[in-house]
Coordinates of C-alpha atoms in Angstrom, one line a residue:
X1 CA 13.5 35.2 11.7
X2 CA 15.6 32.4 12.9
X3 CA 17.5 30.2 10.4
X4 CA 15.8 27.0 9.4
X5 CA 16.1 24.3 11.9
X6 CA 17.1 26.6 14.8
X7 CA 15.0 27.4 17.9
X8 CA 13.5 31.0 18.1
X9 CA 14.3 32.9 21.3
X10 CA 11.6 33.3 23.8
X11 CA 13.2 35.9 26.0
X12 CA 16.2 38.3 25.5
X13 CA 17.5 41.6 26.6
X14 CA 18.7 44.5 24.3
X15 CA 21.0 47.1 25.6
X16 CA 22.0 50.1 23.5
X17 CA 25.0 52.7 23.8
X18 CA 24.1 56.3 24.2
X19 CA 26.1 58.6 21.7
X20 CA 24.7 62.1 22.5
X21 CA 22.8 64.0 25.2
X22 CA 23.4 61.3 27.5
X23 CA 22.7 61.2 31.3
X24 CA 25.6 60.5 33.6
X25 CA 25.9 56.7 34.1
X26 CA 25.7 55.6 37.7
X27 CA 28.8 54.3 39.3
X28 CA 29.5 50.6 38.9
X29 CA 29.2 48.9 42.2
X30 CA 28.7 45.4 43.4
X31 CA 26.7 44.7 46.7
X32 CA 25.5 41.2 46.8
X33 CA 24.6 37.9 45.0
X34 CA 21.4 35.7 45.3
X35 CA 21.2 32.9 46.1
X36 CA 24.6 33.0 47.8
X37 CA 25.2 29.3 47.6
X38 CA 25.1 26.5 45.0
X39 CA 26.3 22.9 44.4
X40 CA 29.5 22.0 42.8
X41 CA 29.8 20.7 39.3
X42 CA 26.6 22.6 38.1
X43 CA 25.5 25.6 36.1
X44 CA 23.6 27.8 38.7
X45 CA 21.5 30.7 38.0
X46 CA 22.2 33.8 40.2
X47 CA 21.4 37.5 40.4
X48 CA 24.0 40.2 41.0
X49 CA 23.0 43.3 43.0
X50 CA 24.6 46.7 42.7
X51 CA 24.5 49.8 40.4
X52 CA 25.6 50.6 36.9
X53 CA 25.3 46.8 36.0
X54 CA 25.2 46.2 32.2
X55 CA 25.5 43.1 30.1
X56 CA 29.3 44.1 29.7
X57 CA 29.9 43.9 33.4
X58 CA 32.5 41.2 34.2
X59 CA 32.3 39.5 37.5
X60 CA 34.5 36.6 38.7
X61 CA 34.9 34.3 41.6
X62 CA 38.3 34.4 43.2
X63 CA 40.3 33.0 46.1
X64 CA 43.4 34.8 47.5
X65 CA 43.0 37.4 44.8
X66 CA 43.1 34.9 41.9
X67 CA 40.3 34.1 39.5
X68 CA 39.0 30.6 39.7
X69 CA 36.5 28.8 37.5
X70 CA 35.2 29.9 34.1
X71 CA 33.6 33.1 35.4
X72 CA 30.0 34.4 35.4
X73 CA 28.1 35.0 32.2
X74 CA 25.6 37.7 32.0
X75 CA 22.1 36.8 30.8
X76 CA 19.9 39.8 31.3
X77 CA 19.9 43.2 33.2
X78 CA 17.2 45.3 34.8
X79 CA 16.5 48.7 33.1
X80 CA 17.9 50.6 36.1
X81 CA 21.2 48.4 36.2
X82 CA 20.6 47.3 39.8
X83 CA 20.3 43.6 39.1
X84 CA 22.1 41.4 36.5
X85 CA 20.9 37.9 36.0
X86 CA 23.8 35.6 35.3
X87 CA 24.9 31.9 34.9
X88 CA 27.5 30.9 37.4
X89 CA 29.4 27.7 36.6
X90 CA 30.9 25.7 39.5
X91 CA 32.3 22.9 37.4
X92 CA 35.8 22.0 38.7
X93 CA 35.4 24.0 41.9
X94 CA 36.0 22.5 45.3
X95 CA 33.3 23.0 48.0
X96 CA 34.1 26.2 50.0
X97 CA 33.7 29.8 50.2
X98 CA 34.7 32.2 47.3
X99 CA 35.1 35.9 47.0
X100 CA 33.1 37.9 44.3
X101 CA 35.1 40.7 42.4
X102 CA 34.4 43.0 39.5
X103 CA 37.0 42.4 36.8
X104 CA 39.5 45.1 36.4
X105 CA 39.1 46.8 39.7
X106 CA 41.8 46.9 42.2
X107 CA 41.0 45.7 45.8
X108 CA 42.7 44.5 48.9
X109 CA 42.2 40.8 49.3
X110 CA 39.9 40.3 52.4
X111 CA 38.7 43.9 52.7
X112 CA 35.2 44.7 51.3
X113 CA 34.9 47.5 48.7
X114 CA 32.5 48.6 46.1
X115 CA 33.7 46.0 43.6
X116 CA 34.8 43.3 45.9
X117 CA 32.8 41.1 48.5
X118 CA 34.8 38.6 50.5
X119 CA 33.2 35.2 51.0
X120 CA 30.2 36.2 49.0
X121 CA 29.5 32.8 47.3
X122 CA 29.7 29.2 48.8
X123 CA 30.0 26.2 46.8
X124 CA 28.6 23.1 48.4
X125 CA 29.3 19.4 47.9
X126 CA 27.1 17.5 45.3
X127 CA 24.4 15.8 47.4
X128 CA 25.2 12.1 47.7
X129 CA 22.1 10.0 47.1
X130 CA 21.1 8.0 50.2
X131 CA 22.2 4.4 49.9
X132 CA 19.0 2.4 49.8
X133 CA 18.4 0.0 52.6
X134 CA 18.5 -3.6 51.7
X135 CA 14.9 -4.9 51.2
X136 CA 13.8 -7.7 53.5
X137 CA 12.7 -10.4 51.1
X138 CA 11.4 -13.8 51.5
X139 CA 12.8 -17.1 50.3
X140 CA 10.3 -20.0 50.4
X141 CA 11.4 -23.5 51.5
X142 CA 9.6 -26.9 51.2
X143 CA 8.1 -27.5 54.6
X144 CA 10.6 -29.0 56.9
X145 CA 10.3 -30.2 60.6
X146 CA 12.9 -28.5 62.7
X147 CA 11.3 -29.0 66.2
X148 CA 9.5 -32.0 67.7
X149 CA 9.9 -32.3 71.6
X150 CA 8.3 -35.8 71.4
X151 CA 11.3 -37.1 69.6
X152 CA 14.1 -34.7 70.7
X153 CA 14.3 -32.9 67.3
X154 CA 15.6 -29.3 67.8
X155 CA 15.3 -29.4 71.5
X156 CA 15.4 -31.9 74.4
X157 CA 13.1 -35.1 74.3
X158 CA 10.7 -33.8 76.9
X159 CA 7.4 -32.0 77.2
X160 CA 7.7 -28.3 77.8
X161 CA 6.8 -27.4 81.4
X162 CA 4.5 -24.7 82.7
X163 CA 5.8 -21.2 82.1
X164 CA 8.9 -22.6 80.4
X165 CA 10.5 -22.0 77.0
X166 CA 12.3 -23.7 74.3
X167 CA 15.2 -22.0 72.5
X168 CA 15.1 -23.1 68.8
X169 CA 18.1 -22.8 66.5
X170 CA 16.9 -21.6 63.0
X171 CA 20.0 -20.1 61.4
X172 CA 21.9 -22.9 59.4
X173 CA 19.0 -25.4 59.7
X174 CA 16.9 -26.9 57.0
X175 CA 18.1 -24.7 54.2
X176 CA 18.2 -21.5 56.2
X177 CA 21.5 -19.6 55.9
X178 CA 23.8 -19.6 58.8
X179 CA 23.7 -15.7 59.0
X180 CA 21.9 -12.7 57.6
X181 CA 18.4 -14.1 58.5
X182 CA 16.0 -11.4 59.8
X183 CA 12.8 -13.6 60.3
X184 CA 11.4 -17.0 59.9
X185 CA 8.0 -18.4 58.8
X186 CA 7.1 -21.4 61.2
X187 CA 4.0 -23.5 61.5
X188 CA 3.9 -24.2 65.2
X189 CA 1.7 -26.9 66.6
X190 CA 0.8 -27.7 70.3
X191 CA 0.3 -31.4 71.0
X192 CA -1.5 -32.9 73.8
X193 CA -1.4 -30.0 76.4
X194 CA -2.4 -31.0 79.9
X195 CA -4.3 -27.8 80.4
X196 CA -5.6 -24.7 78.6
X197 CA -3.1 -22.0 77.8
X198 CA -1.1 -20.4 75.0
X199 CA 2.2 -20.3 73.1
X200 CA 4.2 -17.2 72.4
X201 CA 6.9 -17.3 69.8
X202 CA 9.3 -14.4 69.9
X203 CA 13.0 -13.3 69.2
X204 CA 15.5 -15.0 71.3
X205 CA 16.9 -12.9 74.2
X206 CA 13.9 -10.3 74.1
X207 CA 11.6 -9.9 76.9
X208 CA 8.5 -12.0 76.9
X209 CA 5.7 -10.0 75.0
X210 CA 2.1 -9.8 76.1
X211 CA 0.9 -11.2 72.8
X212 CA 0.3 -14.9 72.0
X213 CA 0.6 -16.9 68.8
X214 CA -1.4 -20.0 69.6
X215 CA -4.2 -20.8 72.0
X216 CA -5.3 -24.2 73.2
X217 CA -7.6 -26.2 75.5
X218 CA -6.5 -29.3 77.4
X219 CA -5.8 -32.3 75.2
X220 CA -6.2 -30.3 72.0
X221 CA -3.8 -30.7 69.0
X222 CA -3.7 -27.2 67.2
X223 CA -1.4 -25.4 64.8
X224 CA -0.8 -21.8 63.8
X225 CA 1.5 -20.0 61.4
X226 CA 4.0 -17.7 62.9
X227 CA 6.3 -15.0 61.4
X228 CA 8.9 -14.2 63.9
X229 CA 12.0 -12.1 63.9
X230 CA 15.3 -13.9 64.5
X231 CA 18.0 -12.9 67.0
X232 CA 21.2 -14.8 67.9
X233 CA 20.1 -17.2 65.2
X234 CA 17.3 -18.5 67.4
X235 CA 13.6 -17.9 68.2
X236 CA 12.0 -18.7 71.6
X237 CA 8.8 -20.6 72.3
X238 CA 7.1 -20.1 75.6
X239 CA 4.4 -22.3 77.2
X240 CA 1.9 -20.0 78.8
X241 CA -0.1 -22.6 80.6
X242 CA -0.2 -24.5 83.9
X243 CA 0.5 -27.8 82.4
X244 CA 2.9 -29.5 80.0
X245 CA 2.8 -29.6 76.2
X246 CA 4.7 -31.0 73.2
X247 CA 5.7 -28.5 70.6
X248 CA 6.3 -29.1 66.8
X249 CA 7.6 -26.5 64.4
X250 CA 7.8 -26.8 60.6
X251 CA 9.7 -24.1 58.7
X252 CA 8.3 -22.9 55.4
X253 CA 10.3 -19.7 54.5
X254 CA 12.8 -17.3 55.8
X255 CA 13.4 -13.5 55.3
X256 CA 16.9 -11.9 54.8
X257 CA 18.1 -8.4 53.7
X258 CA 20.8 -9.6 51.5
X259 CA 19.3 -8.5 48.2
X260 CA 17.9 -11.9 47.2
X261 CA 14.4 -13.3 47.7
X262 CA 10.9 -12.5 46.7
X263 CA 8.6 -9.6 47.4
X264 CA 4.9 -9.8 48.5
X265 CA 2.0 -8.6 46.3
X266 CA -1.4 -8.7 47.9
X267 CA -4.5 -9.9 46.2
X268 CA -8.0 -10.7 47.4
X269 CA -8.7 -12.3 49.7
X270 CA -10.2 -14.6 47.0
X271 CA -11.5 -18.1 47.3
X272 CA -9.7 -20.3 44.7
X273 CA -10.5 -23.8 46.1
X274 CA -13.8 -25.2 47.4
X275 CA -14.2 -29.1 47.0
X276 CA -17.9 -28.7 48.2
X277 CA -18.8 -26.7 45.2
X278 CA -16.2 -28.0 42.7
X279 CA -14.2 -24.6 42.7
X280 CA -10.6 -25.2 41.7
X281 CA -11.0 -29.1 41.9
X282 CA -13.5 -31.7 41.5
X283 CA -16.8 -31.4 43.5
X284 CA -15.9 -34.3 45.8
X285 CA -14.4 -34.8 49.3
X286 CA -10.8 -35.5 49.4
X287 CA -10.2 -39.2 50.1
X288 CA -7.8 -40.7 52.7
X289 CA -4.2 -40.3 51.7
X290 CA -5.2 -38.4 48.6
X291 CA -4.2 -35.0 47.3
X292 CA -5.7 -32.1 45.4
X293 CA -3.5 -30.3 42.8
X294 CA -4.5 -26.6 42.8
X295 CA -3.7 -24.2 40.1
X296 CA -2.5 -20.8 41.4
X297 CA -0.7 -19.2 38.7
X298 CA -2.9 -17.0 36.5
X299 CA -5.8 -17.3 39.1
X300 CA -7.6 -14.5 41.1
X301 CA -5.1 -11.8 40.1
X302 CA -1.9 -14.0 40.3
X303 CA 0.4 -13.6 37.4
X304 CA 0.6 -16.5 35.0
X305 CA 4.4 -16.9 35.5
X306 CA 7.2 -15.7 37.9
X307 CA 5.4 -16.6 41.1
X308 CA 7.7 -18.2 43.7
X309 CA 5.1 -18.7 46.5
X310 CA 1.5 -18.1 47.6
X311 CA -0.1 -17.2 50.9
X312 CA -3.1 -19.3 51.2
X313 CA -5.8 -19.6 54.1
X314 CA -6.6 -23.3 54.2
X315 CA -9.7 -24.7 55.9
X316 CA -10.5 -28.3 56.6
X317 CA -14.3 -28.9 56.7
X318 CA -16.1 -31.8 58.2
X319 CA -13.4 -34.4 58.4
X320 CA -14.7 -37.9 59.1
X321 CA -11.7 -38.8 61.3
X322 CA -8.7 -37.1 62.9
X323 CA -5.8 -36.2 60.7
X324 CA -3.8 -33.4 59.1
X325 CA -3.4 -31.5 55.8
X326 CA 0.1 -30.9 54.3
X327 CA 0.4 -28.2 51.6
X328 CA 3.6 -28.4 49.4
X329 CA 5.1 -27.6 46.0
X330 CA 3.5 -29.5 43.2
X331 CA 5.5 -32.5 42.0
X332 CA 7.8 -32.6 45.1
X333 CA 7.9 -35.6 47.4
X334 CA 5.4 -35.5 50.3
X335 CA 7.2 -33.8 53.2
X336 CA 7.0 -35.1 56.9
X337 CA 5.7 -31.6 57.9
X338 CA 2.0 -30.7 58.2
X339 CA 0.2 -27.5 57.9
X340 CA -3.1 -28.1 59.6
X341 CA -4.4 -30.6 62.2
X342 CA -7.9 -31.6 62.9
X343 CA -10.1 -33.9 64.8
X344 CA -13.1 -35.7 63.4
X345 CA -16.0 -33.2 62.6
X346 CA -14.0 -30.1 63.2
X347 CA -13.8 -27.2 60.8
X348 CA -10.4 -25.4 61.3
X349 CA -8.3 -23.1 59.2
X350 CA -4.6 -22.2 59.0
X351 CA -2.5 -19.8 57.0
X352 CA 0.1 -21.4 54.7
X353 CA 3.0 -20.0 52.8
X354 CA 4.0 -22.5 50.1
X355 CA 6.5 -22.5 47.2
X356 CA 4.9 -22.7 43.7
X357 CA 6.1 -25.3 41.1
X358 CA 4.5 -25.9 37.7
X359 CA 2.1 -23.1 38.6
X360 CA 0.5 -25.3 41.2
X361 CA 0.5 -26.4 44.9
X362 CA -0.7 -29.8 46.2
X363 CA -2.8 -30.4 49.3
X364 CA -2.6 -33.8 51.0
X365 CA -5.2 -35.4 53.3
X366 CA -3.3 -37.3 55.8
X367 CA -6.2 -38.9 57.5
X368 CA -8.0 -42.2 57.3
X369 CA -11.3 -40.4 56.4
X370 CA -12.6 -37.9 53.9
X371 CA -12.6 -34.1 54.1
X372 CA -13.6 -31.0 52.2
X373 CA -11.0 -28.4 51.6
X374 CA -11.2 -24.7 51.1
X375 CA -8.4 -22.3 50.1
X376 CA -8.6 -18.6 50.0
X377 CA -5.6 -16.7 48.5
X378 CA -4.3 -13.4 50.0
X379 CA -1.0 -12.8 48.5
X380 CA 1.7 -14.1 46.2
X381 CA 5.6 -13.6 46.0
X382 CA 7.7 -12.8 43.0
X383 CA 11.3 -12.6 42.6
X384 CA 12.9 -9.1 41.7
X385 CA 12.1 -5.4 42.5
X386 CA 8.4 -5.4 42.2
X387 CA 6.2 -5.8 45.4
X388 CA 6.6 -5.2 49.0
X389 CA 9.3 -6.0 51.5
X390 CA 8.7 -7.1 55.1
X391 CA 9.5 -5.4 58.3
X392 CA 9.0 -7.7 61.3
X393 CA 8.0 -6.5 64.6
X394 CA 6.5 -7.4 67.8
X395 CA 4.5 -9.4 68.4
X396 CA 2.6 -6.5 69.7
X397 CA -1.2 -6.4 70.7
X398 CA -3.1 -3.7 68.8
X399 CA -6.6 -4.9 69.2
X400 CA -8.6 -6.3 72.2
X401 CA -12.3 -5.6 72.3
X402 CA -12.4 -7.0 75.9
X403 CA -10.4 -4.0 77.2
X404 CA -11.0 -1.4 74.5
X405 CA -7.7 -1.6 72.9
X406 CA -7.9 -0.3 69.3
X407 CA -11.7 -0.3 69.3
X408 CA -14.5 0.3 71.8
X409 CA -14.7 -2.0 74.8
X410 CA -17.6 -4.3 73.6
X411 CA -18.2 -7.7 72.1
X412 CA -18.6 -7.5 68.3
X413 CA -22.2 -8.0 67.3
X414 CA -23.7 -10.6 65.0
X415 CA -22.9 -9.5 61.3
X416 CA -21.0 -6.4 62.6
X417 CA -17.5 -5.3 61.8
X418 CA -14.6 -3.5 63.6
X419 CA -12.4 -1.1 61.7
X420 CA -8.8 -1.1 63.2
X421 CA -6.2 1.6 62.6
X422 CA -2.9 0.0 61.8
X423 CA -0.8 2.7 60.0
X424 CA 1.1 4.7 62.5
X425 CA 0.5 2.1 65.2
X426 CA 3.0 -0.1 67.3
X427 CA 5.9 1.0 65.0
X428 CA 4.0 0.8 61.7
X429 CA 4.7 3.8 59.5
X430 CA 2.0 6.3 58.9
X431 CA 2.3 6.0 55.2
X432 CA 3.4 3.6 52.5
X433 CA 2.1 0.4 54.2
X434 CA 0.7 -2.0 51.7
X435 CA -0.2 -5.0 54.0
X436 CA 0.1 -6.3 57.6
X437 CA 0.6 -9.5 59.3
X438 CA -1.6 -10.0 62.3
X439 CA -2.5 -13.0 64.5
X440 CA -6.2 -12.9 64.9
X441 CA -7.9 -14.6 67.9
X442 CA -11.5 -14.9 68.8
X443 CA -12.5 -15.3 72.4
X444 CA -15.7 -16.7 73.8
X445 CA -18.0 -16.7 70.7
X446 CA -21.7 -17.0 71.6
X447 CA -22.2 -19.3 68.5
X448 CA -20.3 -20.9 65.6
X449 CA -19.2 -18.8 62.7
X450 CA -16.3 -17.1 61.1
X451 CA -14.2 -13.9 60.9
X452 CA -13.3 -12.3 57.7
X453 CA -10.4 -9.8 57.8
X454 CA -10.1 -7.5 54.7
X455 CA -9.0 -4.1 53.5
X456 CA -11.0 -1.3 54.9
X457 CA -13.5 0.2 52.5
X458 CA -13.6 -2.8 50.1
X459 CA -16.6 -4.9 49.7
X460 CA -17.0 -7.9 52.1
X461 CA -15.3 -10.8 50.3
X462 CA -16.7 -14.3 50.2
X463 CA -13.4 -15.6 51.8
X464 CA -13.0 -16.2 55.6
X465 CA -9.9 -16.2 57.8
X466 CA -11.0 -17.8 60.9
X467 CA -13.7 -20.4 61.7
X468 CA -14.9 -21.2 65.2
X469 CA -17.5 -23.0 67.2
X470 CA -19.5 -21.7 70.2
X471 CA -17.3 -21.0 73.1
X472 CA -14.1 -21.8 71.3
X473 CA -10.9 -19.6 71.6
X474 CA -8.9 -20.0 68.5
X475 CA -6.3 -18.0 66.5
X476 CA -5.2 -17.7 63.0
X477 CA -2.4 -15.7 61.2
X478 CA -3.7 -13.2 58.6
X479 CA -1.9 -11.3 55.8
X480 CA -4.2 -8.5 54.8
X481 CA -3.8 -5.5 52.5
X482 CA -4.1 -2.0 53.9
X483 CA -6.3 0.7 52.5
X484 CA -6.5 4.2 54.0
X485 CA -4.4 2.9 57.0
X486 CA -7.0 0.5 58.2
X487 CA -8.2 -3.0 58.1
X488 CA -11.7 -4.4 59.0
X489 CA -12.8 -7.5 60.8
X490 CA -16.3 -8.9 60.1
X491 CA -18.2 -11.2 62.5
X492 CA -20.0 -13.6 60.3
X493 CA -21.8 -15.3 63.2
X494 CA -25.4 -15.0 64.6
X495 CA -23.8 -14.2 68.0
X496 CA -21.3 -11.9 69.6
X497 CA -17.6 -12.4 69.8
X498 CA -14.6 -10.7 71.4
X499 CA -11.7 -10.2 68.9
X500 CA -8.0 -9.9 69.8
X501 CA -5.2 -9.0 67.2
X502 CA -1.5 -9.0 67.6
X503 CA 0.8 -7.4 65.0
X504 CA 3.7 -9.5 63.7
X505 CA 4.9 -7.4 60.8
X506 CA 4.1 -5.0 58.0
X507 CA 4.9 -4.7 54.3
X508 CA 6.1 -1.5 52.3
X509 CA 6.6 -1.1 48.7

């Protein structure tokens, strides 16, 4: 019985001493030790092998014939004396090779004998935990214009020629640090192109990728959000058309791996504003030069506090005149930048990353007419360790139903969907991906409609990512959660449509 308060043993070995009619004890030998290696500064469990081993057997580690360390403490022995379980301390021992010797037995250093095994045990260095890589986190900025070729801001005051590019300095501009920036978030607008074409935004000095960020027709003014890696402190904007075009770029955030910033948390997509129905604001069209204050904290899975920015897909519906929408932090002065440009009667979306103040963001109607506004939330950012960090890549094309890339070679049917594998594709890890950033483009739709991009396997949400009219080619950036390594694209139109998707980055927890 154990004393009160002590722990009763669960395993022990008892070895007696023979006093009469005893068999001849086998000779004491030492042949090996398992395992033959262990880390420094630890208590390692080993088994000594040999003959005649007892709980009284004394074994030591030695170097150059001298004992080192505190010795080896017996724990239990087999009935036949061929194996002795013991505890071997390596505290205070430097990594290296050590001899194993029976105490009280003479031997010649370096010469194996029945009681001495040279180099029998190796002490290894304590594993050094890998230094975690700095997380690539986002710092939101109030929208600021940093490029306008119409006025000479950020580049020459000249339209960008066919197959020409603009090199845009982003480091050290509009609140962006002078170094350490890994990527920027830009709202890029093509103004008055003389022919149909596209804009590709990519890291400065890299080869021109095959992907595009913004498609336009002649005379069209159209924006799209871009997340692009930064090299040499710059990004490049390429005009892939046969005509000239003016370019505008408004910066809304930057990414850095200096240990500061905010991490992404995905939600939805969920509709949180629709002035047509009174969701999130009054049931009324937004008047000329008026704004809507939209509560985002505590809504649709967003925390009630601690949110630094939100990712919204904002759609202008049925404007009565041409104009723009600017989304900005609540209570701040109206910036000169814009997020969404539209013509009269046009329904058009654009993705927005906007800082949050007072738990709200503001949406301003910069037109002379009225407009309905829709906002679908897909993610929010919080400061600290919780959430996902960005790895920017590409842009790389991962889906093109016209060629059979990523899906079968066929237009997507009415009310049909395409499942796209993203994990393990184009540099994305096979596991651990929480969300991806993809630029989605519809090509040649047979009728007007919308595309919804959502996590594979989830129910189809009521939110949409991309609205289009018949025959229109139009892109929009999407941040979408990843489940089972896939995302799904739903064609919410009564006709067929081709879908193209270019990967811009991915998030990991």
